[in-house]
Amino acid sequence: MIDQFINFVIRPPRAEYNPDLYLWEKDFTLAGRKYKREDLELRNERGHTLRCSHYVPSQFPDDTPLPCVVYCHGNSGCRADANEAAVVLLPSNITVFTLDFSGSGLSDGDYVSLGWHEKNDLKVVVSYLRSNEKISRVGLWGRSMGAVTSLLYGAEDPSIAGMVLDSAFSNLFDLMMELADVYKIRLPKFTVKVAVQYMRRAIRKKAKFDINRLDCMQVAPKTFIPALFGHAKDDKFIQLRHSEAIFKSYAGDKNIIKFDGDHNSSRPQFYYDSVSIFFYNVLHPPRPPSAYPTKGEKYYDLGDLKVSAGRNENLLYEIIAGLQNVSTDAASSSSVPPSIATMKSVGELLSDIAPVATDSLVTEDDTHTGNSRSLVQDKLSTQNEECCSYTSSNRESWGRCSSLGSDDEPSMDFTRATDYDQTTIKVLATPLRNTQQSTLSSPKDEKKKKKKASTDTKKSKREKFEKLEALSQRLRLCILKRVNHRRHCSS
């Protein structure tokens, strides 16, 4: 039993993964900008090879270096855990570096040390970044064991710009005593202390570190780096009091965020927002350039999405056919979609059909009353708001670049029955700020509209641009929602 507990500390389940499946792709697009993943290997002072990845813009600015945040994973984690950090920080022009610590993931080594040897691995990474002329300031973001690693290293390197410490433990010996109660080891405390002392000698022999010296309370009063602490209120593995104790004794500028959940639960969106703001303030990244050189490209660019066997071709056709049907006011009797070139980009398809889009995207029977129209519009507004809320705060949902979606797709049809007939309202589910209804007009009204047309030219052009922008965003969302994603879950 004691041997099992020793392995629980220094040899937890090891993450085995394929970098091409669980990391961001070699080249990907995020928030309209292009990025790339650079894989590299570093060697620590013990001779272990560390597998690392660096997420950077596809083209670095020529005259301005960019800051970098090093993400440090937990005891059973790996560099795939940094996918969430990339989503949070890359849009702010902050690069993200991540690694498998020795004894974790695909790196060399047989044991983890919960921060003792990992701080030396982190030192190798920071030294590498310091030698890179394209990197300016360096920040640290650690979770669980990674948070302890960041704090231990930060006490030795005051040049670190800022740290985010998520679920750090204050003292390893105290944590092991607590875990004996959590796992209901029914032994007297004196016996447990004797067992822990035996474990101490065994761990020192196998993993080459002393659990009694792994104490964050000794370094917190000596560390002055700005820090943001985070901890889940219902964490049973590392209790909230650990972060509170470190926070109380920490000497530098500090703040703490407490949120619902446990040790391995997903972090809420407001926590990620706070992390983004914190790093933006301490790293001072340059303002990112516009993702679109011209205004027109903004409405047509859908990134690098392709229609291929991995995506549903019918969904894309339904959206394009919906636009064509609305413009021509004619419905096709055939349910078989025409073929679409399998390697034609979505941006090109949108450019082909965009000119046929008209201001009238909603068709309905002339016998509908005003109250019925208002009711349908309210339903459409609610549905569109739900469709557009696709930003996820789930830690386990940040997967590959092509995996930011779910299997659910919103319904596009709304049906309403009247006393005499039943009318189906087909709506292209695109969130538009102003949607005009097509109605019959009298000759006098038509003359008034012609006179007013000359004064409303600028306004109509602006509305057209807004609709094209919304269409581009909605089309991207619909396609992403058809992709099945896989995510590695680390404890």
Coordinates of C-alpha atoms in Angstrom, one line a residue:
M1 CA 0.0 0.0 0.0
I2 CA 2.8 2.4 0.8
D3 CA 4.5 1.6 -2.5
Q4 CA 1.3 2.5 -4.3
F5 CA 1.1 5.8 -2.4
I6 CA 4.8 6.5 -3.3
N7 CA 4.0 6.0 -7.0
F8 CA 1.0 8.2 -6.6
V9 CA 3.3 11.0 -5.7
I10 CA 6.3 10.5 -8.0
R11 CA 4.9 8.2 -10.8
P12 CA 1.2 9.3 -11.5
P13 CA -0.4 8.1 -14.7
R14 CA 1.7 9.4 -17.6
A15 CA 0.1 11.3 -20.5
E16 CA 0.7 9.5 -23.8
Y17 CA -0.6 11.4 -26.9
N18 CA 0.1 12.1 -30.5
P19 CA 1.1 15.8 -30.9
D20 CA -0.5 16.0 -34.4
L21 CA -3.9 15.0 -32.8
Y22 CA -3.9 16.7 -29.5
L23 CA -1.9 19.9 -30.1
W24 CA -2.8 22.8 -32.3
E25 CA -2.0 22.2 -35.9
K26 CA 1.3 23.2 -37.5
D27 CA -0.4 26.1 -39.2
F28 CA -3.8 27.3 -38.0
T29 CA -6.0 30.4 -37.9
L30 CA -7.3 32.0 -34.8
A31 CA -9.4 35.2 -34.6
G32 CA -8.6 36.0 -38.2
R33 CA -4.8 35.7 -37.8
K34 CA -2.5 33.0 -38.9
Y35 CA -0.2 31.2 -36.4
K36 CA 2.1 28.2 -36.4
R37 CA 3.4 25.6 -34.0
E38 CA 7.1 25.2 -33.7
D39 CA 8.2 21.9 -32.1
L40 CA 11.7 21.7 -30.6
E41 CA 13.7 19.7 -28.1
L42 CA 15.8 21.0 -25.2
R43 CA 18.1 19.2 -22.8
N44 CA 18.1 19.8 -19.0
E45 CA 21.0 19.6 -16.7
R46 CA 20.2 15.9 -15.9
G47 CA 20.6 15.0 -19.6
H48 CA 16.8 14.5 -20.2
T49 CA 15.3 15.6 -23.5
L50 CA 12.4 17.9 -23.1
R51 CA 9.7 18.0 -25.9
C52 CA 8.5 21.5 -26.3
S53 CA 6.2 23.6 -28.6
H54 CA 6.1 27.3 -29.3
Y55 CA 3.0 28.9 -30.7
V56 CA 3.9 32.1 -32.6
P57 CA 2.5 34.2 -35.4
S58 CA 3.2 32.9 -38.9
Q59 CA 5.2 36.1 -39.5
F60 CA 7.0 37.8 -36.6
P61 CA 7.0 41.6 -36.6
D62 CA 10.3 42.8 -38.1
D63 CA 11.0 45.6 -35.6
T64 CA 9.1 44.6 -32.5
P65 CA 9.8 41.5 -30.3
L66 CA 6.8 39.8 -28.7
P67 CA 6.3 38.6 -25.1
C68 CA 5.9 35.0 -24.2
V69 CA 4.1 33.0 -21.6
V70 CA 5.4 29.6 -20.5
Y71 CA 2.6 27.2 -19.6
C72 CA 3.5 24.6 -16.9
H73 CA 1.2 21.6 -16.7
G74 CA 0.2 19.5 -13.7
N75 CA 1.6 16.2 -12.4
S76 CA -0.3 14.0 -14.9
G77 CA -0.5 16.6 -17.7
C78 CA 1.4 17.4 -20.8
R79 CA 1.9 20.3 -23.2
A80 CA -1.6 19.6 -24.7
D81 CA -2.9 21.3 -21.6
A82 CA -1.6 24.6 -23.0
N83 CA -4.2 24.6 -25.8
E84 CA -6.4 26.8 -23.6
A85 CA -3.6 29.2 -23.0
A86 CA -3.0 29.6 -26.7
V87 CA -6.6 30.5 -27.3
V88 CA -6.6 33.1 -24.5
L89 CA -3.2 34.7 -25.2
L90 CA -2.4 34.5 -28.9
P91 CA -5.1 37.1 -29.9
S92 CA -3.4 39.6 -27.6
N93 CA -0.1 39.2 -29.5
I94 CA 1.4 37.1 -26.7
T95 CA 3.2 33.9 -27.8
V96 CA 2.8 30.7 -25.8
F97 CA 5.6 28.2 -25.0
T98 CA 4.8 24.8 -23.5
L99 CA 6.7 21.7 -22.6
D100 CA 6.5 18.2 -21.2
F101 CA 8.5 18.3 -18.0
S102 CA 11.0 15.5 -17.4
G103 CA 9.1 12.4 -16.3
S104 CA 5.9 13.6 -18.0
G105 CA 4.4 13.2 -21.4
L106 CA 6.8 12.5 -24.2
S107 CA 9.9 13.8 -22.4
D108 CA 12.6 11.7 -20.9
G109 CA 12.7 10.7 -17.3
D110 CA 11.0 8.2 -15.0
Y111 CA 9.7 10.3 -12.1
V112 CA 8.1 13.6 -11.4
S113 CA 9.1 15.7 -8.4
L114 CA 6.1 18.0 -8.1
G115 CA 8.1 21.1 -8.8
W116 CA 11.6 20.4 -7.4
H117 CA 13.4 19.2 -10.6
E118 CA 10.7 20.8 -12.8
K119 CA 12.0 24.3 -11.8
N120 CA 15.3 23.4 -13.4
D121 CA 13.5 22.3 -16.6
L122 CA 11.8 25.7 -16.5
K123 CA 15.1 27.4 -16.1
V124 CA 16.3 25.8 -19.4
V125 CA 13.2 27.0 -21.2
V126 CA 13.5 30.6 -19.9
S127 CA 17.2 30.6 -20.9
Y128 CA 16.3 29.5 -24.4
L129 CA 13.6 32.3 -24.7
R130 CA 16.1 34.9 -23.4
S131 CA 18.5 34.0 -26.2
N132 CA 15.7 34.5 -28.8
E133 CA 15.9 38.1 -30.0
K134 CA 12.2 37.9 -31.1
I135 CA 11.0 37.4 -27.5
S136 CA 10.8 40.3 -25.0
R137 CA 9.2 39.8 -21.6
V138 CA 8.5 36.3 -20.2
G139 CA 5.6 35.3 -18.0
L140 CA 4.6 32.0 -16.3
W141 CA 1.3 30.2 -16.1
G142 CA 1.2 27.1 -14.0
R143 CA -1.5 24.7 -12.8
S144 CA -1.2 22.4 -9.8
M145 CA 2.4 21.1 -10.0
G146 CA 3.1 23.7 -12.6
A147 CA 2.0 26.5 -10.3
V148 CA 4.5 25.3 -7.6
T149 CA 7.2 25.0 -10.3
S150 CA 6.5 28.6 -11.4
L151 CA 6.6 29.9 -7.8
L152 CA 9.9 28.1 -7.0
Y153 CA 11.5 29.3 -10.1
G154 CA 10.1 32.9 -9.8
A155 CA 11.8 33.1 -6.4
E156 CA 15.2 32.7 -8.1
D157 CA 14.5 34.8 -11.2
P158 CA 13.0 38.2 -10.4
S159 CA 13.1 39.2 -14.1
I160 CA 9.9 37.2 -14.8
A161 CA 7.2 39.8 -15.6
G162 CA 4.2 38.0 -14.0
M163 CA 2.8 34.7 -12.9
V164 CA -0.6 33.0 -12.9
L165 CA -0.7 30.3 -10.1
D166 CA -3.6 28.0 -10.3
S167 CA -4.2 25.5 -7.5
A168 CA -0.7 25.5 -5.9
F169 CA 0.0 23.6 -2.7
S170 CA 1.8 25.3 0.2
N171 CA 3.8 22.3 1.6
L172 CA 4.1 18.8 0.2
F173 CA 4.4 17.1 3.6
D174 CA 1.2 18.7 4.8
L175 CA -0.5 17.8 1.5
M176 CA 0.4 14.1 1.9
M177 CA -1.0 14.2 5.4
E178 CA -4.2 15.7 4.1
L179 CA -4.5 13.1 1.3
A180 CA -4.4 10.3 3.9
D181 CA -7.6 11.8 5.3
V182 CA -9.1 12.3 1.8
Y183 CA -8.5 8.7 0.8
K184 CA -9.7 7.5 4.2
I185 CA -6.6 5.7 5.4
R186 CA -7.9 4.5 8.7
L187 CA -4.7 4.7 10.7
P188 CA -3.7 6.8 13.8
K189 CA -2.0 10.0 12.8
F190 CA 1.2 8.9 14.5
T191 CA 1.2 5.8 12.3
V192 CA 0.6 8.0 9.2
K193 CA 3.5 10.2 10.1
V194 CA 5.8 7.2 10.5
A195 CA 4.6 6.0 7.1
V196 CA 5.2 9.4 5.5
Q197 CA 8.7 9.5 6.9
Y198 CA 9.3 6.1 5.3
M199 CA 8.0 7.4 2.0
R200 CA 10.3 10.4 2.3
R201 CA 13.3 8.1 2.4
A202 CA 12.0 6.0 -0.5
I203 CA 11.2 9.1 -2.6
R204 CA 14.6 10.6 -1.9
K205 CA 16.2 7.4 -3.1
K206 CA 14.1 7.0 -6.3
A207 CA 13.3 10.6 -7.4
K208 CA 16.3 12.4 -5.8
F209 CA 14.4 15.1 -3.8
D210 CA 13.3 15.7 -0.2
I211 CA 9.6 16.2 0.3
N212 CA 10.2 18.3 3.4
R213 CA 12.1 20.9 1.4
L214 CA 9.3 21.3 -1.1
D215 CA 7.7 24.2 0.7
C216 CA 6.2 27.2 -1.1
M217 CA 5.7 29.0 2.3
Q218 CA 9.5 29.5 2.5
V219 CA 9.8 31.2 -0.9
A220 CA 6.5 33.2 -1.0
P221 CA 7.7 36.0 1.3
K222 CA 10.9 36.4 -0.8
T223 CA 9.1 36.7 -4.2
F224 CA 8.0 40.1 -5.6
I225 CA 6.8 39.2 -9.1
P226 CA 3.2 40.3 -9.8
A227 CA 1.0 37.2 -9.3
L228 CA -2.6 36.2 -9.9
F229 CA -3.7 33.3 -7.8
G230 CA -6.6 31.0 -8.7
H231 CA -8.3 28.2 -6.9
A232 CA -11.5 26.2 -7.0
K233 CA -13.7 26.4 -3.9
D234 CA -14.5 22.7 -3.9
D235 CA -11.0 21.4 -4.6
K236 CA -10.6 18.2 -2.5
F237 CA -7.2 17.2 -3.8
I238 CA -5.4 20.5 -3.0
Q239 CA -7.7 22.4 -0.7
L240 CA -8.4 26.2 -1.0
R241 CA -6.5 27.0 2.2
H242 CA -3.2 26.2 0.4
S243 CA -3.5 29.1 -2.1
E244 CA -4.9 31.3 0.7
A245 CA -1.9 30.7 2.9
I246 CA 0.6 31.4 0.0
F247 CA -1.4 34.5 -1.0
K248 CA -1.3 35.8 2.5
S249 CA 2.5 35.5 2.8
Y250 CA 3.3 36.5 -0.8
A251 CA 5.4 39.7 -0.9
G252 CA 4.7 41.0 -4.4
D253 CA 1.7 42.6 -6.0
K254 CA -1.1 39.9 -5.9
N255 CA -4.7 39.1 -6.4
I256 CA -6.7 35.9 -5.9
I257 CA -9.7 34.6 -7.7
K258 CA -11.9 31.9 -6.2
F259 CA -14.4 30.1 -8.5
D260 CA -16.7 27.1 -8.4
G261 CA -15.5 23.6 -9.3
D262 CA -12.9 21.1 -8.1
H263 CA -9.2 20.4 -8.9
N264 CA -9.7 19.1 -12.4
S265 CA -12.9 21.0 -13.4
S266 CA -13.0 23.5 -16.3
R267 CA -12.3 27.1 -15.4
P268 CA -15.0 29.7 -15.8
Q269 CA -14.8 32.2 -18.6
F270 CA -14.3 35.2 -16.3
Y271 CA -11.2 33.5 -14.9
Y272 CA -9.7 33.3 -18.4
D273 CA -10.7 36.9 -19.0
S274 CA -8.8 37.9 -15.8
V275 CA -5.8 36.0 -16.9
S276 CA -5.8 37.7 -20.3
I277 CA -6.0 41.1 -18.7
F278 CA -3.3 40.3 -16.2
F279 CA -0.8 39.2 -18.8
Y280 CA -1.7 42.1 -21.0
N281 CA -0.9 44.5 -18.2
V282 CA 2.4 42.9 -17.1
L283 CA 3.8 41.9 -20.5
H284 CA 2.8 45.0 -22.5
P285 CA 2.4 43.3 -25.9
P286 CA 2.4 45.5 -29.0
R287 CA -1.0 46.0 -30.6
P288 CA -1.6 43.2 -33.2
P289 CA -1.9 44.2 -36.8
S290 CA -5.2 44.0 -38.6
A291 CA -6.0 40.5 -39.8
Y292 CA -7.5 41.9 -43.0
P293 CA -5.5 44.3 -45.3
T294 CA -8.7 45.7 -46.9
K295 CA -12.2 46.1 -45.7
G296 CA -13.7 43.9 -48.3
E297 CA -11.6 40.9 -47.3
K298 CA -13.0 41.1 -43.8
Y299 CA -16.4 40.0 -45.1
Y300 CA -15.3 37.2 -47.3
D301 CA -12.4 35.7 -45.5
L302 CA -13.2 32.4 -43.7
G303 CA -9.7 31.3 -43.0
D304 CA -8.3 28.0 -44.2
L305 CA -11.5 26.0 -44.0
K306 CA -11.9 23.5 -46.8
V307 CA -14.9 21.4 -47.9
S308 CA -13.5 17.8 -47.7
A309 CA -14.5 14.4 -46.6
G310 CA -14.1 15.3 -42.9
R311 CA -16.8 18.0 -43.1
N312 CA -20.5 17.8 -44.0
E313 CA -20.9 19.1 -47.6
N314 CA -24.7 19.2 -47.4
L315 CA -24.6 21.8 -44.6
L316 CA -22.6 24.2 -46.7
Y317 CA -24.8 23.6 -49.7
E318 CA -28.0 24.3 -47.7
I319 CA -26.6 27.7 -46.6
I320 CA -25.6 28.6 -50.2
A321 CA -28.8 27.3 -51.7
G322 CA -30.7 29.3 -49.1
L323 CA -29.2 32.5 -50.3
Q324 CA -29.9 31.7 -54.0
N325 CA -33.5 30.7 -53.2
V326 CA -34.2 33.9 -51.4
S327 CA -32.8 36.1 -54.2
T328 CA -34.7 34.3 -56.9
D329 CA -37.8 33.6 -54.8
A330 CA -37.9 30.1 -56.3
A331 CA -37.6 26.8 -54.4
S332 CA -36.0 23.7 -55.9
S333 CA -38.0 20.5 -56.0
S334 CA -35.0 18.3 -55.8
S335 CA -33.5 17.3 -52.5
V336 CA -30.2 16.2 -54.0
P337 CA -27.6 18.9 -53.6
P338 CA -25.3 19.6 -56.6
S339 CA -21.7 18.6 -56.3
I340 CA -19.2 21.0 -54.7
A341 CA -15.5 21.0 -55.5
T342 CA -13.9 19.1 -52.7
M343 CA -10.9 21.2 -52.4
K344 CA -12.5 24.6 -53.1
S345 CA -12.1 27.0 -50.1
V346 CA -15.1 28.2 -48.3
G347 CA -14.0 31.8 -49.0
E348 CA -14.2 31.2 -52.7
L349 CA -17.7 29.6 -52.4
L350 CA -18.9 32.6 -50.4
S351 CA -17.5 35.0 -53.0
D352 CA -19.4 33.1 -55.7
I353 CA -22.7 33.4 -54.0
A354 CA -22.4 36.7 -52.1
P355 CA -23.4 39.0 -55.0
V356 CA -26.8 37.3 -55.3
A357 CA -27.6 38.1 -51.6
T358 CA -30.4 40.6 -51.2
D359 CA -31.7 42.7 -48.4
S360 CA -34.7 40.4 -48.0
L361 CA -33.6 37.2 -46.2
V362 CA -37.0 36.4 -44.7
T363 CA -40.0 35.4 -46.7
E364 CA -43.5 34.9 -45.3
D365 CA -47.1 34.8 -46.4
D366 CA -48.9 38.2 -46.9
T367 CA -51.7 37.0 -44.6
H368 CA -49.6 37.1 -41.5
T369 CA -50.6 39.7 -39.0
G370 CA -48.2 42.2 -37.3
N371 CA -48.4 40.4 -34.0
S372 CA -47.4 37.1 -35.6
R373 CA -44.4 38.7 -37.2
S374 CA -43.3 40.2 -34.0
L375 CA -43.5 36.7 -32.3
V376 CA -41.5 35.0 -35.0
Q377 CA -38.8 37.7 -34.9
D378 CA -38.5 37.3 -31.2
K379 CA -37.9 33.6 -31.7
L380 CA -35.4 34.2 -34.4
S381 CA -33.5 36.7 -32.2
T382 CA -33.3 34.2 -29.4
Q383 CA -32.2 31.4 -31.7
N384 CA -29.5 33.6 -33.2
E385 CA -28.1 34.6 -29.8
E386 CA -27.8 31.0 -28.8
C387 CA -26.1 30.1 -32.1
C388 CA -23.6 32.9 -31.8
S389 CA -22.6 32.0 -28.2
Y390 CA -19.9 29.5 -29.2
T391 CA -17.0 30.6 -27.0
S392 CA -16.4 27.8 -24.6
S393 CA -14.8 28.1 -21.2
N394 CA -14.5 24.3 -20.8
R395 CA -10.9 23.5 -20.2
E396 CA -11.3 20.1 -21.9
S397 CA -12.9 21.6 -25.1
W398 CA -9.8 23.4 -26.3
G399 CA -8.5 20.9 -28.8
R400 CA -7.0 21.1 -32.2
C401 CA -7.5 24.1 -34.4
S402 CA -10.1 22.2 -36.4
S403 CA -11.9 20.9 -33.3
L404 CA -13.5 24.0 -31.7
G405 CA -17.1 22.8 -32.2
S406 CA -19.7 20.3 -31.1
D407 CA -22.1 17.9 -32.8
D408 CA -25.2 20.0 -32.2
E409 CA -26.5 22.3 -34.9
P410 CA -29.4 24.8 -34.5
S411 CA -32.6 24.4 -36.3
M412 CA -33.1 26.6 -39.4
D413 CA -36.8 26.2 -39.9
F414 CA -39.7 27.7 -38.0
T415 CA -43.3 26.5 -38.8
R416 CA -46.5 28.3 -37.9
A417 CA -50.1 27.1 -38.6
T418 CA -53.0 29.4 -39.3
D419 CA -56.8 28.7 -39.5
Y420 CA -56.6 28.0 -43.2
D421 CA -53.1 26.8 -44.0
Q422 CA -49.7 26.1 -42.6
T423 CA -46.8 28.3 -43.8
T424 CA -43.1 27.3 -43.4
I425 CA -40.8 30.2 -42.9
K426 CA -37.3 29.4 -44.1
V427 CA -34.7 31.6 -42.5
L428 CA -31.0 31.7 -43.1
A429 CA -29.8 31.8 -39.5
T430 CA -27.5 34.8 -39.9
P431 CA -27.6 37.4 -37.1
L432 CA -28.4 40.6 -38.8
R433 CA -28.7 44.0 -37.1
N434 CA -31.5 45.2 -39.5
T435 CA -33.7 42.7 -41.4
Q436 CA -36.3 44.2 -43.8
Q437 CA -39.5 42.3 -44.5
S438 CA -40.7 42.0 -48.1
T439 CA -44.2 43.4 -48.4
L440 CA -46.5 44.7 -51.1
S441 CA -46.3 48.4 -51.8
S442 CA -48.7 50.8 -53.4
P443 CA -47.7 53.0 -56.4
K444 CA -47.5 56.0 -54.1
D445 CA -45.3 54.2 -51.7
E446 CA -43.0 53.2 -54.6
K447 CA -42.6 56.8 -55.7
K448 CA -41.7 57.9 -52.2
K449 CA -39.1 55.1 -52.0
K450 CA -37.5 56.2 -55.2
K451 CA -37.2 59.8 -54.0
K452 CA -35.8 58.6 -50.7
A453 CA -33.4 56.1 -52.4
S454 CA -30.9 58.9 -53.3
T455 CA -30.5 60.0 -49.7
D456 CA -30.3 56.4 -48.3
T457 CA -27.5 55.2 -50.6
K458 CA -24.8 55.4 -48.0
K459 CA -26.9 53.8 -45.3
S460 CA -27.9 50.9 -47.5
K461 CA -24.2 50.2 -48.4
R462 CA -23.3 50.2 -44.7
E463 CA -26.1 47.7 -44.0
K464 CA -25.0 45.5 -46.8
F465 CA -21.5 45.4 -45.4
E466 CA -22.9 44.5 -42.0
K467 CA -24.9 41.7 -43.4
L468 CA -22.0 40.3 -45.3
E469 CA -19.9 40.4 -42.2
A470 CA -22.5 38.5 -40.2
L471 CA -22.9 36.0 -43.0
S472 CA -19.2 35.3 -43.0
Q473 CA -19.2 34.8 -39.2
R474 CA -22.2 32.6 -39.3
L475 CA -21.0 30.4 -42.1
R476 CA -17.7 29.8 -40.2
L477 CA -19.7 28.8 -37.1
C478 CA -22.0 26.4 -38.9
I479 CA -19.1 24.6 -40.5
L480 CA -17.2 24.4 -37.2
K481 CA -20.2 23.0 -35.4
R482 CA -20.2 20.0 -37.8
V483 CA -16.7 18.9 -36.8
N484 CA -16.2 16.1 -34.2
H485 CA -13.5 17.0 -31.8
R486 CA -11.3 14.9 -29.6
R487 CA -9.5 16.1 -26.5
H488 CA -7.1 14.5 -24.2
C489 CA -8.2 14.8 -20.6
S490 CA -5.4 14.9 -18.0
S491 CA -6.1 14.5 -14.4

